[in-house]
C-alpha positions as protocol buffer text, in pm:
chain_id: "A"
residue {
  index: 1
  type: UNK
  ca { x: 1103 y: 152 z: 247 }
}
residue {
  index: 2
  type: UNK
  ca { x: 1456 y: 259 z: 164 }
}
residue {
  index: 3
  type: UNK
  ca { x: 1697 y: 251 z: 458 }
}
residue {
  index: 4
  type: UNK
  ca { x: 2029 y: 434 z: 476 }
}
residue {
  index: 5
  type: UNK
  ca { x: 2268 y: 143 z: 534 }
}
residue {
  index: 6
  type: UNK
  ca { x: 2565 y: 374 z: 587 }
}
residue {
  index: 7
  type: UNK
  ca { x: 2430 y: 514 z: 915 }
}
residue {
  index: 8
  type: UNK
  ca { x: 2304 y: 375 z: 1246 }
}
residue {
  index: 9
  type: UNK
  ca { x: 2083 y: 202 z: 1328 }
}
residue {
  index: 10
  type: UNK
  ca { x: 2057 y: 45 z: 981 }
}
residue {
  index: 11
  type: UNK
  ca { x: 2424 y: -42 z: 953 }
}
residue {
  index: 12
  type: UNK
  ca { x: 2328 y: -338 z: 1176 }
}
residue {
  index: 13
  type: UNK
  ca { x: 2172 y: -614 z: 965 }
}
residue {
  index: 14
  type: UNK
  ca { x: 1970 y: -736 z: 1264 }
}
residue {
  index: 15
  type: UNK
  ca { x: 1785 y: -404 z: 1280 }
}
residue {
  index: 16
  type: UNK
  ca { x: 1704 y: -430 z: 909 }
}
residue {
  index: 17
  type: UNK
  ca { x: 1590 y: -789 z: 954 }
}
residue {
  index: 18
  type: UNK
  ca { x: 1372 y: -689 z: 1251 }
}
residue {
  index: 19
  type: UNK
  ca { x: 1202 y: -420 z: 1041 }
}
residue {
  index: 20
  type: UNK
  ca { x: 1143 y: -669 z: 760 }
}
residue {
  index: 21
  type: UNK
  ca { x: 1006 y: -937 z: 993 }
}
residue {
  index: 22
  type: UNK
  ca { x: 777 y: -688 z: 1170 }
}
residue {
  index: 23
  type: UNK
  ca { x: 611 y: -558 z: 851 }
}
residue {
  index: 24
  type: UNK
  ca { x: 345 y: -771 z: 686 }
}
residue {
  index: 25
  type: UNK
  ca { x: 342 y: -700 z: 311 }
}
residue {
  index: 26
  type: UNK
  ca { x: 11 y: -884 z: 263 }
}
residue {
  index: 27
  type: UNK
  ca { x: -161 y: -648 z: 508 }
}
residue {
  index: 28
  type: UNK
  ca { x: -1 y: -345 z: 340 }
}
residue {
  index: 29
  type: UNK
  ca { x: -115 y: -453 z: -8 }
}
residue {
  index: 30
  type: UNK
  ca { x: -465 y: -532 z: 119 }
}
residue {
  index: 31
  type: UNK
  ca { x: -512 y: -218 z: 333 }
}
residue {
  index: 32
  type: UNK
  ca { x: -350 y: 33 z: 99 }
}
residue {
  index: 33
  type: UNK
  ca { x: -414 y: -105 z: -251 }
}
residue {
  index: 34
  type: UNK
  ca { x: -720 y: -323 z: -187 }
}
residue {
  index: 35
  type: UNK
  ca { x: -525 y: -638 z: -273 }
}
residue {
  index: 36
  type: UNK
  ca { x: -469 y: -535 z: -636 }
}
residue {
  index: 37
  type: UNK
  ca { x: -91 y: -573 z: -687 }
}
residue {
  index: 38
  type: UNK
  ca { x: 67 y: -907 z: -601 }
}
residue {
  index: 39
  type: UNK
  ca { x: 267 y: -925 z: -281 }
}
residue {
  index: 40
  type: UNK
  ca { x: 636 y: -905 z: -362 }
}
residue {
  index: 41
  type: UNK
  ca { x: 944 y: -907 z: -143 }
}
residue {
  index: 42
  type: UNK
  ca { x: 1179 y: -799 z: -416 }
}
residue {
  index: 43
  type: UNK
  ca { x: 1201 y: -566 z: -712 }
}
residue {
  index: 44
  type: UNK
  ca { x: 1027 y: -808 z: -949 }
}
residue {
  index: 45
  type: UNK
  ca { x: 688 y: -967 z: -882 }
}
residue {
  index: 46
  type: UNK
  ca { x: 620 y: -1337 z: -918 }
}
residue {
  index: 47
  type: UNK
  ca { x: 542 y: -1407 z: -1284 }
}
residue {
  index: 48
  type: UNK
  ca { x: 794 y: -1153 z: -1413 }
}
residue {
  index: 49
  type: UNK
  ca { x: 1067 y: -1309 z: -1630 }
}
residue {
  index: 50
  type: UNK
  ca { x: 1319 y: -1143 z: -1397 }
}
residue {
  index: 51
  type: UNK
  ca { x: 1163 y: -1271 z: -1074 }
}
residue {
  index: 52
  type: UNK
  ca { x: 1370 y: -1486 z: -844 }
}
residue {
  index: 53
  type: UNK
  ca { x: 1352 y: -1568 z: -476 }
}
residue {
  index: 54
  type: UNK
  ca { x: 1532 y: -1300 z: -276 }
}
residue {
  index: 55
  type: UNK
  ca { x: 1556 y: -1461 z: 66 }
}
residue {
  index: 56
  type: UNK
  ca { x: 1383 y: -1151 z: 206 }
}
residue {
  index: 57
  type: UNK
  ca { x: 1256 y: -1229 z: 556 }
}
residue {
  index: 58
  type: UNK
  ca { x: 892 y: -1328 z: 585 }
}
residue {
  index: 59
  type: UNK
  ca { x: 655 y: -1159 z: 828 }
}
residue {
  index: 60
  type: UNK
  ca { x: 734 y: -1305 z: 1169 }
}
residue {
  index: 61
  type: UNK
  ca { x: 658 y: -1075 z: 1460 }
}
residue {
  index: 62
  type: UNK
  ca { x: 812 y: -1301 z: 1725 }
}
residue {
  index: 63
  type: UNK
  ca { x: 1138 y: -1316 z: 1528 }
}
residue {
  index: 64
  type: UNK
  ca { x: 1133 y: -935 z: 1495 }
}
residue {
  index: 65
  type: UNK
  ca { x: 1089 y: -901 z: 1871 }
}
residue {
  index: 66
  type: UNK
  ca { x: 1374 y: -1148 z: 1932 }
}
residue {
  index: 67
  type: UNK
  ca { x: 1604 y: -955 z: 1696 }
}
residue {
  index: 68
  type: UNK
  ca { x: 1523 y: -627 z: 1872 }
}
residue {
  index: 69
  type: UNK
  ca { x: 1601 y: -786 z: 2210 }
}
residue {
  index: 70
  type: UNK
  ca { x: 1927 y: -925 z: 2072 }
}
residue {
  index: 71
  type: UNK
  ca { x: 2038 y: -585 z: 1942 }
}
residue {
  index: 72
  type: UNK
  ca { x: 1941 y: -417 z: 2268 }
}
residue {
  index: 73
  type: UNK
  ca { x: 2124 y: -681 z: 2472 }
}
residue {
  index: 74
  type: UNK
  ca { x: 2441 y: -657 z: 2261 }
}
residue {
  index: 75
  type: UNK
  ca { x: 2448 y: -276 z: 2247 }
}
residue {
  index: 76
  type: UNK
  ca { x: 2317 y: -212 z: 2597 }
}
residue {
  index: 77
  type: UNK
  ca { x: 2059 y: 37 z: 2469 }
}
residue {
  index: 78
  type: UNK
  ca { x: 1731 y: 38 z: 2278 }
}
residue {
  index: 79
  type: UNK
  ca { x: 1720 y: 81 z: 1904 }
}
residue {
  index: 80
  type: UNK
  ca { x: 1698 y: 460 z: 1866 }
}
residue {
  index: 81
  type: UNK
  ca { x: 1384 y: 629 z: 1743 }
}
residue {
  index: 82
  type: UNK
  ca { x: 1451 y: 718 z: 1379 }
}
residue {
  index: 83
  type: UNK
  ca { x: 1283 y: 939 z: 1121 }
}
residue {
  index: 84
  type: UNK
  ca { x: 1073 y: 776 z: 849 }
}
residue {
  index: 85
  type: UNK
  ca { x: 1031 y: 1028 z: 567 }
}
residue {
  index: 86
  type: UNK
  ca { x: 751 y: 1052 z: 317 }
}
residue {
  index: 87
  type: UNK
  ca { x: 605 y: 1308 z: 80 }
}
residue {
  index: 88
  type: UNK
  ca { x: 313 y: 1516 z: 214 }
}
residue {
  index: 89
  type: UNK
  ca { x: 40 y: 1306 z: 56 }
}
residue {
  index: 90
  type: UNK
  ca { x: -247 y: 1147 z: 248 }
}
residue {
  index: 91
  type: UNK
  ca { x: -192 y: 808 z: 82 }
}
residue {
  index: 92
  type: UNK
  ca { x: 182 y: 797 z: 151 }
}
residue {
  index: 93
  type: UNK
  ca { x: 145 y: 921 z: 508 }
}
residue {
  index: 94
  type: UNK
  ca { x: -114 y: 644 z: 555 }
}
residue {
  index: 95
  type: UNK
  ca { x: 136 y: 385 z: 428 }
}
residue {
  index: 96
  type: UNK
  ca { x: 404 y: 513 z: 665 }
}
residue {
  index: 97
  type: UNK
  ca { x: 158 y: 509 z: 956 }
}
residue {
  index: 98
  type: UNK
  ca { x: 60 y: 149 z: 883 }
}
residue {
  index: 99
  type: UNK
  ca { x: 423 y: 38 z: 869 }
}
residue {
  index: 100
  type: UNK
  ca { x: 505 y: 247 z: 1179 }
}
residue {
  index: 101
  type: UNK
  ca { x: 231 y: 61 z: 1373 }
}
residue {
  index: 102
  type: UNK
  ca { x: 373 y: -275 z: 1264 }
}
residue {
  index: 103
  type: UNK
  ca { x: 726 y: -181 z: 1370 }
}
residue {
  index: 104
  type: UNK
  ca { x: 600 y: -53 z: 1704 }
}
residue {
  index: 105
  type: UNK
  ca { x: 459 y: -399 z: 1784 }
}
residue {
  index: 106
  type: UNK
  ca { x: 820 y: -525 z: 1763 }
}
residue {
  index: 107
  type: UNK
  ca { x: 945 y: -247 z: 1990 }
}
residue {
  index: 108
  type: UNK
  ca { x: 1085 y: -25 z: 1715 }
}
residue {
  index: 109
  type: UNK
  ca { x: 989 y: 342 z: 1724 }
}
residue {
  index: 110
  type: UNK
  ca { x: 1004 y: 591 z: 1441 }
}
residue {
  index: 111
  type: UNK
  ca { x: 879 y: 941 z: 1379 }
}
residue {
  index: 112
  type: UNK
  ca { x: 709 y: 1012 z: 1048 }
}
residue {
  index: 113
  type: UNK
  ca { x: 840 y: 1324 z: 881 }
}
residue {
  index: 114
  type: UNK
  ca { x: 670 y: 1479 z: 578 }
}
residue {
  index: 115
  type: UNK
  ca { x: 922 y: 1617 z: 331 }
}
residue {
  index: 116
  type: UNK
  ca { x: 856 y: 1791 z: -1 }
}
residue {
  index: 117
  type: UNK
  ca { x: 940 y: 1568 z: -300 }
}
residue {
  index: 118
  type: UNK
  ca { x: 1239 y: 1777 z: -414 }
}
residue {
  index: 119
  type: UNK
  ca { x: 1392 y: 1773 z: -65 }
}
residue {
  index: 120
  type: UNK
  ca { x: 1320 y: 1400 z: -27 }
}
residue {
  index: 121
  type: UNK
  ca { x: 1515 y: 1331 z: -348 }
}
residue {
  index: 122
  type: UNK
  ca { x: 1802 y: 1558 z: -244 }
}
residue {
  index: 123
  type: UNK
  ca { x: 1819 y: 1390 z: 97 }
}
residue {
  index: 124
  type: UNK
  ca { x: 1824 y: 1046 z: -66 }
}
residue {
  index: 125
  type: UNK
  ca { x: 2101 y: 1142 z: -307 }
}
residue {
  index: 126
  type: UNK
  ca { x: 2320 y: 1286 z: -32 }
}
residue {
  index: 127
  type: UNK
  ca { x: 2239 y: 1025 z: 235 }
}
residue {
  index: 128
  type: UNK
  ca { x: 2073 y: 1272 z: 470 }
}
residue {
  index: 129
  type: UNK
  ca { x: 1792 y: 1039 z: 572 }
}
residue {
  index: 130
  type: UNK
  ca { x: 1741 y: 737 z: 793 }
}
residue {
  index: 131
  type: UNK
  ca { x: 1438 y: 568 z: 638 }
}
residue {
  index: 132
  type: UNK
  ca { x: 1218 y: 691 z: 357 }
}
residue {
  index: 133
  type: UNK
  ca { x: 918 y: 579 z: 160 }
}
residue {
  index: 134
  type: UNK
  ca { x: 1061 y: 530 z: -186 }
}
residue {
  index: 135
  type: UNK
  ca { x: 937 y: 421 z: -527 }
}
residue {
  index: 136
  type: UNK
  ca { x: 1189 y: 330 z: -790 }
}
residue {
  index: 137
  type: UNK
  ca { x: 1360 y: 35 z: -950 }
}
residue {
  index: 138
  type: UNK
  ca { x: 1082 y: -33 z: -1198 }
}
residue {
  index: 139
  type: UNK
  ca { x: 1301 y: -89 z: -1504 }
}
residue {
  index: 140
  type: UNK
  ca { x: 1164 y: -380 z: -1709 }
}
residue {
  index: 141
  type: UNK
  ca { x: 1526 y: -490 z: -1761 }
}
residue {
  index: 142
  type: UNK
  ca { x: 1723 y: -556 z: -1440 }
}
residue {
  index: 143
  type: UNK
  ca { x: 2027 y: -389 z: -1598 }
}
residue {
  index: 144
  type: UNK
  ca { x: 1827 y: -65 z: -1594 }
}
residue {
  index: 145
  type: UNK
  ca { x: 1865 y: -71 z: -1216 }
}
residue {
  index: 146
  type: UNK
  ca { x: 2243 y: -126 z: -1227 }
}
residue {
  index: 147
  type: UNK
  ca { x: 2331 y: 232 z: -1139 }
}
residue {
  index: 148
  type: UNK
  ca { x: 2088 y: 231 z: -842 }
}
residue {
  index: 149
  type: UNK
  ca { x: 2211 y: -101 z: -699 }
}
residue {
  index: 150
  type: UNK
  ca { x: 2582 y: -107 z: -788 }
}
residue {
  index: 151
  type: UNK
  ca { x: 2843 y: -81 z: -514 }
}
residue {
  index: 152
  type: UNK
  ca { x: 3042 y: 123 z: -766 }
}
residue {
  index: 153
  type: UNK
  ca { x: 2795 y: 412 z: -735 }
}
residue {
  index: 154
  type: UNK
  ca { x: 2804 y: 431 z: -353 }
}
residue {
  index: 155
  type: UNK
  ca { x: 2938 y: 756 z: -210 }
}
residue {
  index: 156
  type: UNK
  ca { x: 2986 y: 853 z: 155 }
}
residue {
  index: 157
  type: UNK
  ca { x: 2708 y: 1044 z: 329 }
}
residue {
  index: 158
  type: UNK
  ca { x: 2716 y: 1400 z: 200 }
}
residue {
  index: 159
  type: UNK
  ca { x: 2831 y: 1296 z: -148 }
}
residue {
  index: 160
  type: UNK
  ca { x: 2584 y: 1237 z: -429 }
}
residue {
  index: 161
  type: UNK
  ca { x: 2524 y: 864 z: -451 }
}
residue {
  index: 162
  type: UNK
  ca { x: 2299 y: 708 z: -712 }
}
residue {
  index: 163
  type: UNK
  ca { x: 2293 y: 398 z: -489 }
}
residue {
  index: 164
  type: UNK
  ca { x: 2092 y: 599 z: -239 }
}
residue {
  index: 165
  type: UNK
  ca { x: 2054 y: 317 z: 13 }
}
residue {
  index: 166
  type: UNK
  ca { x: 2435 y: 297 z: 10 }
}
residue {
  index: 167
  type: UNK
  ca { x: 2412 y: -82 z: -8 }
}
residue {
  index: 168
  type: UNK
  ca { x: 2758 y: -210 z: -85 }
}
residue {
  index: 169
  type: UNK
  ca { x: 2704 y: -584 z: -107 }
}
residue {
  index: 170
  type: UNK
  ca { x: 2960 y: -795 z: -297 }
}
residue {
  index: 171
  type: UNK
  ca { x: 2701 y: -1066 z: -371 }
}
residue {
  index: 172
  type: UNK
  ca { x: 2466 y: -814 z: -534 }
}
residue {
  index: 173
  type: UNK
  ca { x: 2755 y: -653 z: -720 }
}
residue {
  index: 174
  type: UNK
  ca { x: 2869 y: -989 z: -860 }
}
residue {
  index: 175
  type: UNK
  ca { x: 2513 y: -1069 z: -971 }
}
residue {
  index: 176
  type: UNK
  ca { x: 2491 y: -732 z: -1145 }
}
residue {
  index: 177
  type: UNK
  ca { x: 2821 y: -791 z: -1324 }
}
residue {
  index: 178
  type: UNK
  ca { x: 2721 y: -1144 z: -1424 }
}
residue {
  index: 179
  type: UNK
  ca { x: 2394 y: -1009 z: -1561 }
}
residue {
  index: 180
  type: UNK
  ca { x: 2578 y: -749 z: -1768 }
}
residue {
  index: 181
  type: UNK
  ca { x: 2807 y: -1013 z: -1915 }
}
residue {
  index: 182
  type: UNK
  ca { x: 2541 y: -1265 z: -2009 }
}
């Protein structure tokens, strides 16, 4: 799932953490892909020479519920229903529906929207999305993902940004630069 970090509600890290804690990757891998690929919480699977722990939150529904309550308490309103885009394919809609059900258990609502592939890509490039099912970042060399992850390629919503999630994280940027230099 790629989230647009430049726009609400995903500009709040607690909302992103709640989504991560509410989704169980083991269930997704088992239900969608019959347990074939290994569960991974980062761009590289365990066993890859580029794998490293990411600190990505583990499935923890009670923590997700607590984060949702915290956001709602601090903002005085519920996390808004957001659109969760996918291509019009039975398999991908099924994935979105499974994740949607998991998020709902934490009190997070989304509406699945089917979007043609070309429009989905255009929306991602210009930041005209909230959440989208997305497959990318499969370069065998982490530097192949530099353009997609670099803060230097972030553009405001409406501009074409190769960092489509618009994640401008100095820690990630420093790691990318260190990787390029070594």
